[in-house]
mmCIF file of C-alpha atoms in Angstrom:
data_model
loop_
_atom_site.group_PDB
_atom_site.id
_atom_site.type_symbol
_atom_site.label_atom_id
_atom_site.label_comp_id
_atom_site.label_asym_id
_atom_site.label_seq_id
_atom_site.Cartn_x
_atom_site.Cartn_y
_atom_site.Cartn_z
ATOM 1 C CA UNK A 1 -50.884 -42.161 -37.710
ATOM 2 C CA UNK A 2 -49.054 -39.312 -36.005
ATOM 3 C CA UNK A 3 -46.637 -40.193 -33.239
ATOM 4 C CA UNK A 4 -45.368 -37.686 -30.709
ATOM 5 C CA UNK A 5 -42.439 -37.867 -28.348
ATOM 6 C CA UNK A 6 -42.476 -35.243 -25.596
ATOM 7 C CA UNK A 7 -39.992 -34.644 -22.786
ATOM 8 C CA UNK A 8 -41.690 -33.456 -19.593
ATOM 9 C CA UNK A 9 -39.953 -31.096 -17.201
ATOM 10 C CA UNK A 10 -40.898 -28.388 -14.750
ATOM 11 C CA UNK A 11 -41.649 -24.878 -16.021
ATOM 12 C CA UNK A 12 -38.632 -23.502 -14.149
ATOM 13 C CA UNK A 13 -36.305 -26.138 -15.577
ATOM 14 C CA UNK A 14 -37.602 -25.492 -19.069
ATOM 15 C CA UNK A 15 -37.191 -21.726 -18.752
ATOM 16 C CA UNK A 16 -33.683 -22.065 -17.312
ATOM 17 C CA UNK A 17 -32.635 -24.437 -20.079
ATOM 18 C CA UNK A 18 -34.081 -22.165 -22.752
ATOM 19 C CA UNK A 19 -32.329 -19.104 -21.313
ATOM 20 C CA UNK A 20 -28.978 -20.912 -21.179
ATOM 21 C CA UNK A 21 -29.342 -22.251 -24.722
ATOM 22 C CA UNK A 22 -30.235 -18.823 -26.089
ATOM 23 C CA UNK A 23 -27.270 -17.160 -24.376
ATOM 24 C CA UNK A 24 -24.898 -19.832 -25.668
ATOM 25 C CA UNK A 25 -26.251 -19.447 -29.190
ATOM 26 C CA UNK A 26 -25.890 -15.656 -29.114
ATOM 27 C CA UNK A 27 -22.270 -15.895 -27.985
ATOM 28 C CA UNK A 28 -21.549 -18.500 -30.669
ATOM 29 C CA UNK A 29 -23.125 -16.288 -33.316
ATOM 30 C CA UNK A 30 -21.014 -13.319 -32.237
ATOM 31 C CA UNK A 31 -17.872 -15.476 -32.215
ATOM 32 C CA UNK A 32 -18.564 -16.753 -35.733
ATOM 33 C CA UNK A 33 -19.167 -13.241 -37.011
ATOM 34 C CA UNK A 34 -15.906 -11.999 -35.477
ATOM 35 C CA UNK A 35 -13.959 -14.897 -37.000
ATOM 36 C CA UNK A 36 -15.489 -14.262 -40.409
ATOM 37 C CA UNK A 37 -14.740 -10.570 -40.158
ATOM 38 C CA UNK A 38 -11.039 -11.190 -39.520
ATOM 39 C CA UNK A 39 -10.792 -13.495 -42.530
ATOM 40 C CA UNK A 40 -12.274 -11.134 -45.123
ATOM 41 C CA UNK A 41 -9.943 -9.174 -47.371
ATOM 42 C CA UNK A 42 -10.135 -5.395 -47.723
ATOM 43 C CA UNK A 43 -11.624 -5.849 -51.168
ATOM 44 C CA UNK A 44 -14.497 -7.999 -49.875
ATOM 45 C CA UNK A 45 -15.054 -6.449 -46.449
ATOM 46 C CA UNK A 46 -17.737 -4.041 -47.646
ATOM 47 C CA UNK A 47 -19.390 -6.599 -49.852
ATOM 48 C CA UNK A 48 -20.865 -9.965 -48.982
ATOM 49 C CA UNK A 49 -20.161 -13.474 -47.672
ATOM 50 C CA UNK A 50 -18.223 -16.022 -49.704
ATOM 51 C CA UNK A 51 -20.890 -18.731 -49.520
ATOM 52 C CA UNK A 52 -24.498 -18.563 -50.693
ATOM 53 C CA UNK A 53 -27.290 -21.021 -51.501
ATOM 54 C CA UNK A 54 -31.067 -21.485 -51.528
ATOM 55 C CA UNK A 55 -32.499 -21.073 -47.994
ATOM 56 C CA UNK A 56 -29.161 -19.896 -46.615
ATOM 57 C CA UNK A 57 -27.473 -23.136 -45.514
ATOM 58 C CA UNK A 58 -27.177 -26.829 -46.370
ATOM 59 C CA UNK A 59 -29.949 -27.667 -43.886
ATOM 60 C CA UNK A 60 -32.216 -25.235 -45.816
ATOM 61 C CA UNK A 61 -33.369 -23.458 -42.649
ATOM 62 C CA UNK A 62 -34.221 -20.157 -44.340
ATOM 63 C CA UNK A 63 -32.517 -18.301 -41.482
ATOM 64 C CA UNK A 64 -29.948 -15.551 -42.035
ATOM 65 C CA UNK A 65 -27.670 -14.057 -39.376
ATOM 66 C CA UNK A 66 -27.950 -10.360 -40.142
ATOM 67 C CA UNK A 67 -28.999 -7.032 -38.690
ATOM 68 C CA UNK A 68 -32.778 -6.984 -39.190
ATOM 69 C CA UNK A 69 -34.965 -4.627 -41.192
ATOM 70 C CA UNK A 70 -37.351 -3.629 -38.388
ATOM 71 C CA UNK A 71 -38.665 -0.410 -39.947
ATOM 72 C CA UNK A 72 -39.995 0.075 -43.472
ATOM 73 C CA UNK A 73 -37.020 -0.146 -45.848
ATOM 74 C CA UNK A 74 -36.332 1.845 -48.992
ATOM 75 C CA UNK A 75 -35.141 0.593 -52.358
ATOM 76 C CA UNK A 76 -31.352 0.813 -52.492
ATOM 77 C CA UNK A 77 -31.324 -0.247 -56.129
ATOM 78 C CA UNK A 78 -33.396 -2.036 -58.720
ATOM 79 C CA UNK A 79 -32.484 -3.611 -62.057
ATOM 80 C CA UNK A 80 -35.248 -4.248 -64.568
ATOM 81 C CA UNK A 81 -35.353 -7.518 -66.469
ATOM 82 C CA UNK A 82 -37.664 -8.276 -69.416
ATOM 83 C CA UNK A 83 -39.226 -11.308 -67.721
ATOM 84 C CA UNK A 84 -40.121 -12.377 -64.149
ATOM 85 C CA UNK A 85 -37.423 -13.561 -61.757
ATOM 86 C CA UNK A 86 -38.272 -17.014 -60.362
ATOM 87 C CA UNK A 87 -34.973 -17.685 -58.586
ATOM 88 C CA UNK A 88 -34.005 -16.646 -55.111
ATOM 89 C CA UNK A 89 -31.065 -14.244 -55.230
ATOM 90 C CA UNK A 90 -27.658 -15.696 -54.280
ATOM 91 C CA UNK A 91 -25.296 -13.145 -52.732
ATOM 92 C CA UNK A 92 -21.563 -13.854 -52.436
ATOM 93 C CA UNK A 93 -18.156 -12.401 -53.337
ATOM 94 C CA UNK A 94 -19.639 -8.919 -53.736
ATOM 95 C CA UNK A 95 -22.087 -10.132 -56.381
ATOM 96 C CA UNK A 96 -25.806 -10.899 -56.513
ATOM 97 C CA UNK A 97 -26.734 -13.757 -58.849
ATOM 98 C CA UNK A 98 -30.129 -14.290 -60.446
ATOM 99 C CA UNK A 99 -31.650 -16.439 -63.142
ATOM 100 C CA UNK A 100 -34.219 -15.244 -65.663
ATOM 101 C CA UNK A 101 -37.142 -16.748 -67.544
ATOM 102 C CA UNK A 102 -35.174 -15.987 -70.711
ATOM 103 C CA UNK A 103 -32.545 -18.518 -69.590
ATOM 104 C CA UNK A 104 -29.785 -16.127 -68.550
ATOM 105 C CA UNK A 105 -27.789 -16.440 -65.331
ATOM 106 C CA UNK A 106 -26.863 -12.858 -64.459
ATOM 107 C CA UNK A 107 -24.260 -11.527 -62.019
ATOM 108 C CA UNK A 108 -24.930 -8.080 -60.551
ATOM 109 C CA UNK A 109 -22.821 -5.836 -58.353
ATOM 110 C CA UNK A 110 -24.398 -6.435 -54.935
ATOM 111 C CA UNK A 111 -23.854 -2.804 -53.901
ATOM 112 C CA UNK A 112 -25.181 -1.061 -57.025
ATOM 113 C CA UNK A 113 -27.122 -3.595 -59.116
ATOM 114 C CA UNK A 114 -24.909 -2.981 -62.149
ATOM 115 C CA UNK A 115 -24.609 -6.009 -64.433
ATOM 116 C CA UNK A 116 -21.175 -7.667 -64.302
ATOM 117 C CA UNK A 117 -21.703 -10.645 -66.616
ATOM 118 C CA UNK A 118 -24.381 -12.880 -68.107
ATOM 119 C CA UNK A 119 -24.362 -16.554 -69.125
ATOM 120 C CA UNK A 120 -27.021 -17.878 -71.484
ATOM 121 C CA UNK A 121 -28.626 -21.317 -71.125
ATOM 122 C CA UNK A 122 -31.226 -22.920 -73.356
ATOM 123 C CA UNK A 123 -34.339 -22.342 -71.223
ATOM 124 C CA UNK A 124 -35.869 -20.810 -68.090
ATOM 125 C CA UNK A 125 -33.850 -20.709 -64.860
ATOM 126 C CA UNK A 126 -35.782 -21.358 -61.645
ATOM 127 C CA UNK A 127 -32.900 -23.040 -59.791
ATOM 128 C CA UNK A 128 -31.130 -20.804 -57.251
ATOM 129 C CA UNK A 129 -27.329 -20.837 -57.643
ATOM 130 C CA UNK A 130 -24.994 -22.325 -55.054
ATOM 131 C CA UNK A 131 -21.804 -20.258 -54.731
ATOM 132 C CA UNK A 132 -18.862 -21.603 -52.745
ATOM 133 C CA UNK A 133 -15.922 -19.949 -51.010
ATOM 134 C CA UNK A 134 -13.597 -20.716 -53.935
ATOM 135 C CA UNK A 135 -15.812 -18.875 -56.405
ATOM 136 C CA UNK A 136 -17.480 -21.863 -58.053
ATOM 137 C CA UNK A 137 -21.132 -21.367 -59.009
ATOM 138 C CA UNK A 138 -23.584 -24.232 -59.615
ATOM 139 C CA UNK A 139 -27.191 -24.115 -60.859
ATOM 140 C CA UNK A 140 -29.745 -25.933 -62.994
ATOM 141 C CA UNK A 141 -31.810 -24.896 -66.019
ATOM 142 C CA UNK A 142 -35.039 -26.008 -67.670
ATOM 143 C CA UNK A 143 -32.834 -26.974 -70.637
ATOM 144 C CA UNK A 144 -32.246 -30.164 -68.572
ATOM 145 C CA UNK A 145 -28.679 -29.263 -67.615
ATOM 146 C CA UNK A 146 -26.689 -28.603 -64.464
ATOM 147 C CA UNK A 147 -23.913 -26.024 -64.837
ATOM 148 C CA UNK A 148 -20.763 -25.007 -63.043
ATOM 149 C CA UNK A 149 -19.449 -21.506 -63.808
ATOM 150 C CA UNK A 150 -16.682 -19.286 -62.502
ATOM 151 C CA UNK A 151 -18.584 -16.875 -60.245
ATOM 152 C CA UNK A 152 -16.322 -13.917 -61.009
ATOM 153 C CA UNK A 153 -16.240 -14.243 -64.809
ATOM 154 C CA UNK A 154 -19.244 -16.356 -65.807
ATOM 155 C CA UNK A 155 -16.966 -18.748 -67.695
ATOM 156 C CA UNK A 156 -18.339 -22.279 -68.144
ATOM 157 C CA UNK A 157 -16.382 -24.985 -66.290
ATOM 158 C CA UNK A 158 -18.665 -27.955 -67.038
ATOM 159 C CA UNK A 159 -22.261 -28.924 -67.730
ATOM 160 C CA UNK A 160 -24.170 -32.145 -67.134
ATOM 161 C CA UNK A 161 -27.423 -33.130 -68.837
ATOM 162 C CA UNK A 162 -30.220 -34.830 -66.889
ATOM 163 C CA UNK A 163 -33.315 -36.488 -68.335
ATOM 164 C CA UNK A 164 -35.677 -33.528 -67.871
ATOM 165 C CA UNK A 165 -35.977 -29.918 -66.698
ATOM 166 C CA UNK A 166 -34.016 -28.886 -63.600
ATOM 167 C CA UNK A 167 -35.935 -26.591 -61.234
ATOM 168 C CA UNK A 168 -34.234 -27.934 -58.092
ATOM 169 C CA UNK A 169 -31.514 -25.809 -56.451
ATOM 170 C CA UNK A 170 -28.152 -27.503 -55.845
ATOM 171 C CA UNK A 171 -26.305 -27.910 -52.590
ATOM 172 C CA UNK A 172 -22.588 -28.719 -52.557
ATOM 173 C CA UNK A 173 -20.531 -30.264 -49.779
ATOM 174 C CA UNK A 174 -17.385 -32.397 -49.661
ATOM 175 C CA UNK A 175 -16.889 -32.025 -53.433
ATOM 176 C CA UNK A 176 -20.339 -33.465 -54.244
ATOM 177 C CA UNK A 177 -23.152 -31.569 -55.987
ATOM 178 C CA UNK A 178 -26.641 -32.730 -54.920
ATOM 179 C CA UNK A 179 -29.508 -31.739 -57.217
ATOM 180 C CA UNK A 180 -32.847 -33.114 -58.410
ATOM 181 C CA UNK A 181 -34.483 -33.179 -61.839
ATOM 182 C CA UNK A 182 -37.996 -33.562 -63.194
ATOM 183 C CA UNK A 183 -36.833 -36.967 -64.447
ATOM 184 C CA UNK A 184 -37.298 -38.109 -60.823
ATOM 185 C CA UNK A 185 -33.615 -38.645 -60.114
ATOM 186 C CA UNK A 186 -31.563 -37.196 -57.278
ATOM 187 C CA UNK A 187 -28.078 -36.728 -58.735
ATOM 188 C CA UNK A 188 -24.780 -36.679 -56.852
ATOM 189 C CA UNK A 189 -22.129 -35.167 -59.119
ATOM 190 C CA UNK A 190 -18.398 -34.653 -58.745
ATOM 191 C CA UNK A 191 -18.060 -30.902 -58.215
ATOM 192 C CA UNK A 192 -14.794 -30.742 -60.177
ATOM 193 C CA UNK A 193 -15.826 -32.723 -63.257
ATOM 194 C CA UNK A 194 -19.621 -32.968 -63.274
ATOM 195 C CA UNK A 195 -19.401 -36.762 -63.497
ATOM 196 C CA UNK A 196 -22.072 -38.853 -61.739
ATOM 197 C CA UNK A 197 -20.910 -40.344 -58.433
ATOM 198 C CA UNK A 198 -24.278 -41.742 -57.339
ATOM 199 C CA UNK A 199 -27.957 -41.282 -58.092
ATOM 200 C CA UNK A 200 -31.285 -42.317 -56.634
ATOM 201 C CA UNK A 201 -34.689 -42.418 -58.374
ATOM 202 C CA UNK A 202 -37.557 -41.273 -56.143
ATOM 203 C CA UNK A 203 -40.203 -42.238 -58.688
ATOM 204 C CA UNK A 204 -41.717 -38.782 -59.188
ATOM 205 C CA UNK A 205 -40.718 -35.373 -60.529
ATOM 206 C CA UNK A 206 -38.312 -33.467 -58.274
ATOM 207 C CA UNK A 207 -38.933 -29.739 -57.945
ATOM 208 C CA UNK A 208 -37.827 -29.811 -54.310
ATOM 209 C CA UNK A 209 -34.216 -28.954 -53.443
ATOM 210 C CA UNK A 210 -32.064 -31.395 -51.456
ATOM 211 C CA UNK A 211 -31.092 -30.700 -47.839
ATOM 212 C CA UNK A 212 -28.103 -32.195 -46.023
ATOM 213 C CA UNK A 213 -27.073 -33.391 -42.618
ATOM 214 C CA UNK A 214 -23.797 -35.179 -41.862
ATOM 215 C CA UNK A 215 -24.940 -38.569 -43.194
ATOM 216 C CA UNK A 216 -27.972 -38.167 -45.445
ATOM 217 C CA UNK A 217 -29.479 -36.078 -48.210
ATOM 218 C CA UNK A 218 -33.236 -35.408 -48.014
ATOM 219 C CA UNK A 219 -35.554 -34.482 -50.883
ATOM 220 C CA UNK A 220 -39.258 -34.414 -51.749
ATOM 221 C CA UNK A 221 -41.035 -35.315 -54.984
ATOM 222 C CA UNK A 222 -44.328 -34.687 -56.739
ATOM 223 C CA UNK A 223 -45.517 -38.242 -56.087
ATOM 224 C CA UNK A 224 -45.795 -37.349 -52.392
ATOM 225 C CA UNK A 225 -42.626 -39.046 -51.229
ATOM 226 C CA UNK A 226 -39.913 -37.637 -49.007
ATOM 227 C CA UNK A 227 -36.727 -39.694 -49.079
ATOM 228 C CA UNK A 228 -33.563 -39.873 -47.007
ATOM 229 C CA UNK A 229 -30.613 -41.164 -49.037
ATOM 230 C CA UNK A 230 -27.188 -42.048 -47.666
ATOM 231 C CA UNK A 231 -24.659 -39.525 -48.966
ATOM 232 C CA UNK A 232 -21.793 -42.012 -49.106
ATOM 233 C CA UNK A 233 -23.555 -44.903 -50.858
ATOM 234 C CA UNK A 234 -26.543 -43.363 -52.641
ATOM 235 C CA UNK A 235 -28.788 -45.996 -51.040
ATOM 236 C CA UNK A 236 -32.228 -45.343 -49.564
ATOM 237 C CA UNK A 237 -32.277 -44.952 -45.770
ATOM 238 C CA UNK A 238 -36.019 -44.388 -45.415
ATOM 239 C CA UNK A 239 -38.950 -43.066 -47.380
ATOM 240 C CA UNK A 240 -42.296 -41.662 -46.235
ATOM 241 C CA UNK A 241 -45.369 -41.172 -48.426
ATOM 242 C CA UNK A 242 -47.504 -38.089 -47.787
ATOM 243 C CA UNK A 243 -51.040 -37.397 -49.009
ATOM 244 C CA UNK A 244 -49.971 -34.682 -51.454
ATOM 245 C CA UNK A 245 -47.066 -33.998 -53.770
ATOM 246 C CA UNK A 246 -44.028 -32.181 -52.390
ATOM 247 C CA UNK A 247 -42.523 -29.168 -54.151
ATOM 248 C CA UNK A 248 -41.297 -27.706 -50.861
ATOM 249 C CA UNK A 249 -37.698 -28.140 -49.815
ATOM 250 C CA UNK A 250 -37.230 -30.031 -46.515
ATOM 251 C CA UNK A 251 -35.967 -27.779 -43.720
ATOM 252 C CA UNK A 252 -33.755 -29.601 -41.219
ATOM 253 C CA UNK A 253 -33.477 -28.692 -37.548
ATOM 254 C CA UNK A 254 -30.396 -30.435 -36.181
ATOM 255 C CA UNK A 255 -31.201 -29.407 -32.598
ATOM 256 C CA UNK A 256 -34.485 -31.337 -32.460
ATOM 257 C CA UNK A 257 -33.679 -33.886 -35.164
ATOM 258 C CA UNK A 258 -36.825 -32.869 -37.029
ATOM 259 C CA UNK A 259 -37.439 -32.130 -40.695
ATOM 260 C CA UNK A 260 -40.266 -29.774 -41.664
ATOM 261 C CA UNK A 261 -42.069 -30.013 -45.002
ATOM 262 C CA UNK A 262 -45.511 -29.327 -46.477
ATOM 263 C CA UNK A 263 -47.450 -30.906 -49.342
ATOM 264 C CA UNK A 264 -50.094 -30.169 -51.987
ATOM 265 C CA UNK A 265 -52.848 -31.533 -49.764
ATOM 266 C CA UNK A 266 -52.285 -28.753 -47.231
ATOM 267 C CA UNK A 267 -50.577 -30.889 -44.595
ATOM 268 C CA UNK A 268 -47.473 -29.582 -42.832
ATOM 269 C CA UNK A 269 -45.303 -32.236 -41.200
ATOM 270 C CA UNK A 270 -42.573 -32.535 -38.584
ATOM 271 C CA UNK A 271 -40.703 -35.719 -39.536
ATOM 272 C CA UNK A 272 -38.016 -37.384 -37.451
ATOM 273 C CA UNK A 273 -34.829 -37.367 -39.515
ATOM 274 C CA UNK A 274 -33.536 -40.582 -37.933
ATOM 275 C CA UNK A 275 -36.309 -42.862 -39.184
ATOM 276 C CA UNK A 276 -38.932 -40.914 -41.156
ATOM 277 C CA UNK A 277 -41.617 -41.112 -38.449
ATOM 278 C CA UNK A 278 -44.115 -38.221 -38.401
ATOM 279 C CA UNK A 279 -43.860 -36.583 -34.963
ATOM 280 C CA UNK A 280 -46.591 -34.005 -35.495
ATOM 281 C CA UNK A 281 -48.565 -32.521 -38.339
ATOM 282 C CA UNK A 282 -51.084 -29.776 -38.924
ATOM 283 C CA UNK A 283 -53.386 -28.886 -41.774
ATOM 284 C CA UNK A 284 -53.791 -25.714 -43.840
ATOM 285 C CA UNK A 285 -56.784 -24.739 -45.976
ATOM 286 C CA UNK A 286 -54.753 -25.018 -49.192
ATOM 287 C CA UNK A 287 -51.539 -26.429 -50.640
ATOM 288 C CA UNK A 288 -48.200 -25.734 -48.967
ATOM 289 C CA UNK A 289 -45.721 -24.985 -51.753
ATOM 290 C CA UNK A 290 -43.527 -22.883 -49.458
ATOM 291 C CA UNK A 291 -40.453 -24.196 -47.678
ATOM 292 C CA UNK A 292 -40.410 -23.638 -43.927
ATOM 293 C CA UNK A 293 -38.094 -21.248 -42.081
ATOM 294 C CA UNK A 294 -36.645 -22.416 -38.770
ATOM 295 C CA UNK A 295 -35.998 -20.089 -35.839
ATOM 296 C CA UNK A 296 -34.605 -20.740 -32.375
ATOM 297 C CA UNK A 297 -37.859 -22.110 -30.997
ATOM 298 C CA UNK A 298 -40.291 -21.836 -33.894
ATOM 299 C CA UNK A 299 -40.873 -22.985 -37.447
ATOM 300 C CA UNK A 300 -42.749 -20.683 -39.851
ATOM 301 C CA UNK A 301 -44.550 -21.574 -43.083
ATOM 302 C CA UNK A 302 -47.400 -20.341 -45.282
ATOM 303 C CA UNK A 303 -49.959 -21.973 -47.542
ATOM 304 C CA UNK A 304 -51.085 -20.952 -51.042
ATOM 305 C CA UNK A 305 -53.902 -18.800 -49.616
ATOM 306 C CA UNK A 306 -51.360 -16.712 -47.700
ATOM 307 C CA UNK A 307 -51.932 -17.918 -44.149
ATOM 308 C CA UNK A 308 -48.563 -17.561 -42.405
ATOM 309 C CA UNK A 309 -48.242 -19.553 -39.166
ATOM 310 C CA UNK A 310 -45.483 -19.922 -36.567
ATOM 311 C CA UNK A 311 -45.385 -23.200 -34.618
ATOM 312 C CA UNK A 312 -43.352 -24.356 -31.642
ATOM 313 C CA UNK A 313 -40.811 -26.692 -33.218
ATOM 314 C CA UNK A 314 -41.055 -29.727 -30.973
ATOM 315 C CA UNK A 315 -44.789 -29.829 -30.247
ATOM 316 C CA UNK A 316 -46.492 -28.116 -33.190
ATOM 317 C CA UNK A 317 -48.308 -25.710 -30.868
ATOM 318 C CA UNK A 318 -49.427 -22.632 -32.812
ATOM 319 C CA UNK A 319 -47.656 -19.477 -31.623
ATOM 320 C CA UNK A 320 -49.123 -16.866 -33.978
ATOM 321 C CA UNK A 321 -50.557 -16.407 -37.458
ATOM 322 C CA UNK A 322 -50.844 -13.631 -40.040
ATOM 323 C CA UNK A 323 -52.360 -13.044 -43.473
ATOM 324 C CA UNK A 324 -50.015 -12.172 -46.363
ATOM 325 C CA UNK A 325 -52.532 -12.419 -49.208
ATOM 326 C CA UNK A 326 -53.457 -15.060 -51.753
ATOM 327 C CA UNK A 327 -51.268 -16.895 -54.278
ATOM 328 C CA UNK A 328 -48.286 -17.514 -52.011
ATOM 329 C CA UNK A 329 -45.696 -19.762 -53.656
ATOM 330 C CA UNK A 330 -42.756 -17.959 -52.072
ATOM 331 C CA UNK A 331 -41.229 -19.140 -48.794
ATOM 332 C CA UNK A 332 -40.780 -17.089 -45.612
ATOM 333 C CA UNK A 333 -37.318 -16.210 -44.328
ATOM 334 C CA UNK A 334 -36.000 -15.267 -40.892
ATOM 335 C CA UNK A 335 -33.240 -12.868 -39.905
ATOM 336 C CA UNK A 336 -31.504 -13.405 -36.568
ATOM 337 C CA UNK A 337 -30.075 -10.240 -35.032
ATOM 338 C CA UNK A 338 -26.476 -11.121 -34.012
ATOM 339 C CA UNK A 339 -26.589 -8.629 -31.129
ATOM 340 C CA UNK A 340 -30.027 -9.003 -29.545
ATOM 341 C CA UNK A 341 -30.954 -12.465 -30.801
ATOM 342 C CA UNK A 342 -34.324 -11.115 -31.954
ATOM 343 C CA UNK A 343 -35.908 -12.737 -34.991
ATOM 344 C CA UNK A 344 -37.751 -11.033 -37.849
ATOM 345 C CA UNK A 345 -39.894 -12.952 -40.353
ATOM 346 C CA UNK A 346 -40.222 -11.852 -43.995
ATOM 347 C CA UNK A 347 -42.871 -13.200 -46.385
ATOM 348 C CA UNK A 348 -44.621 -12.242 -49.625
ATOM 349 C CA UNK A 349 -47.401 -13.209 -52.018
ATOM 350 C CA UNK A 350 -48.848 -12.197 -55.372
ATOM 351 C CA UNK A 351 -51.723 -10.189 -53.916
ATOM 352 C CA UNK A 352 -50.685 -6.588 -54.494
ATOM 353 C CA UNK A 353 -47.063 -7.671 -54.960
ATOM 354 C CA UNK A 354 -46.533 -7.038 -51.261
ATOM 355 C CA UNK A 355 -43.708 -8.179 -48.979
ATOM 356 C CA UNK A 356 -44.235 -8.146 -45.205
ATOM 357 C CA UNK A 357 -42.060 -8.169 -42.096
ATOM 358 C CA UNK A 358 -43.287 -9.568 -38.766
ATOM 359 C CA UNK A 359 -41.848 -9.675 -35.274
ATOM 360 C CA UNK A 360 -40.731 -13.262 -34.737
ATOM 361 C CA UNK A 361 -41.804 -13.387 -31.100
ATOM 362 C CA UNK A 362 -45.314 -11.935 -31.420
ATOM 363 C CA UNK A 363 -46.252 -12.033 -35.108
ATOM 364 C CA UNK A 364 -46.949 -8.288 -35.041
ATOM 365 C CA UNK A 365 -46.650 -6.719 -38.496
ATOM 366 C CA UNK A 366 -43.674 -4.348 -38.707
ATOM 367 C CA UNK A 367 -44.074 -3.106 -42.290
ATOM 368 C CA UNK A 368 -45.159 -3.946 -45.819
ATOM 369 C CA UNK A 369 -43.688 -2.767 -49.136
ATOM 370 C CA UNK A 370 -44.548 -3.231 -52.805
ATOM 371 C CA UNK A 371 -42.123 -5.426 -54.763
ATOM 372 C CA UNK A 372 -43.813 -5.056 -58.158
ATOM 373 C CA UNK A 373 -47.160 -5.767 -59.760
ATOM 374 C CA UNK A 374 -49.126 -8.850 -58.817
ATOM 375 C CA UNK A 375 -48.516 -11.861 -61.006
ATOM 376 C CA UNK A 376 -48.341 -15.632 -61.066
ATOM 377 C CA UNK A 377 -45.824 -18.004 -59.487
ATOM 378 C CA UNK A 378 -43.584 -15.614 -57.553
ATOM 379 C CA UNK A 379 -41.144 -18.187 -56.189
ATOM 380 C CA UNK A 380 -38.241 -15.886 -55.270
ATOM 381 C CA UNK A 381 -37.777 -15.814 -51.491
ATOM 382 C CA UNK A 382 -36.280 -13.042 -49.303
ATOM 383 C CA UNK A 383 -32.521 -13.138 -48.699
ATOM 384 C CA UNK A 384 -31.055 -10.947 -45.946
ATOM 385 C CA UNK A 385 -27.318 -10.204 -46.014
ATOM 386 C CA UNK A 386 -25.594 -7.556 -43.858
ATOM 387 C CA UNK A 387 -28.852 -5.696 -43.310
ATOM 388 C CA UNK A 388 -29.809 -5.677 -47.009
ATOM 389 C CA UNK A 389 -32.789 -7.672 -48.300
ATOM 390 C CA UNK A 390 -32.679 -8.991 -51.883
ATOM 391 C CA UNK A 391 -35.746 -10.227 -53.761
ATOM 392 C CA UNK A 392 -36.731 -11.143 -57.301
ATOM 393 C CA UNK A 393 -39.930 -9.679 -58.742
ATOM 394 C CA UNK A 394 -42.489 -10.481 -61.422
ATOM 395 C CA UNK A 395 -42.272 -6.986 -62.903
ATOM 396 C CA UNK A 396 -39.440 -5.091 -61.202
ATOM 397 C CA UNK A 397 -36.485 -7.408 -61.833
ATOM 398 C CA UNK A 398 -34.179 -7.641 -58.828
ATOM 399 C CA UNK A 399 -34.578 -5.263 -55.890
ATOM 400 C CA UNK A 400 -32.293 -4.549 -52.928
ATOM 401 C CA UNK A 401 -33.992 -3.064 -49.850
ATOM 402 C CA UNK A 402 -32.203 -1.505 -46.905
#
């Protein structure tokens, strides 16, 4: 049963509140950017941030504060790899990090694409690296292991073996590494040593990546469960069972207290983070493998058939929809313009190897570009950093657009 909790107010009050909130957010964004700019060394100032992870932040919102790509971009550089890139590109410390199907974690110069170093694991890498401000890099491999490397040199610091393949992407906060495994366990590891601090078994394979708020870690599993686990104790807070398995990573919206996640059955859910109650849900024609992207007022997601839909976050009202083509495993991303506050949505599918950009307010298509030949299971998602978009391809390796 779907429960909804709506707050009623006059149209004028709602508009005034929305205008105030948007202005406050824009000023906060500008303030953060100015603070970050003053703290970057001359060596790094022309490069990239010092923190990077799957979906851009620990809440996994898929939103990036960056000048947008509103007109058709060109390829700034491209590096060919012998096999498809399944990971999302992590960009930090002047480097772009990618995994390969051949099991290599590769560091590239973010400005030129030149290879800086490579670290070999025992199997395919789907997990997107987490890179912290101190230059520690964490990721998982299908060889069942979680690794920590030095981001600048590629030197191994530690590795930890789970009970099965690791496709989940780690998130690290307060010296704890959170990551799932196909053995069905959510691991909480000491970031310095790799030792287990806590763990929780969800009872099904974990391909989903964990998301964090201040108290809990949230993750989905292929048995259709989404669980909230206390970060301090490792104990279950709540668990909800959906009709289909969950590969998608939960996207957390701290403003509304809602988590957004889709399942194999084609359902897309807004779940209250406090207690696991479903506030609203909608249904697609096919499975939702993609993780949602959260904007100021909207949440955007696509199904396997390539139907991309933007919903109002609190009510689930459809705002706009677009077609990106069939076989859509990849997740949409949003860039927030730090000056205007405008949002741009980026999404791609296997059909024609195309990537699209849409106006966040209207859903109008802005451009489309080819990112390589069509293929199967393109899971790399767009990353937008300082006006440059990075993407992994089935046939064209890693590409930077700008």
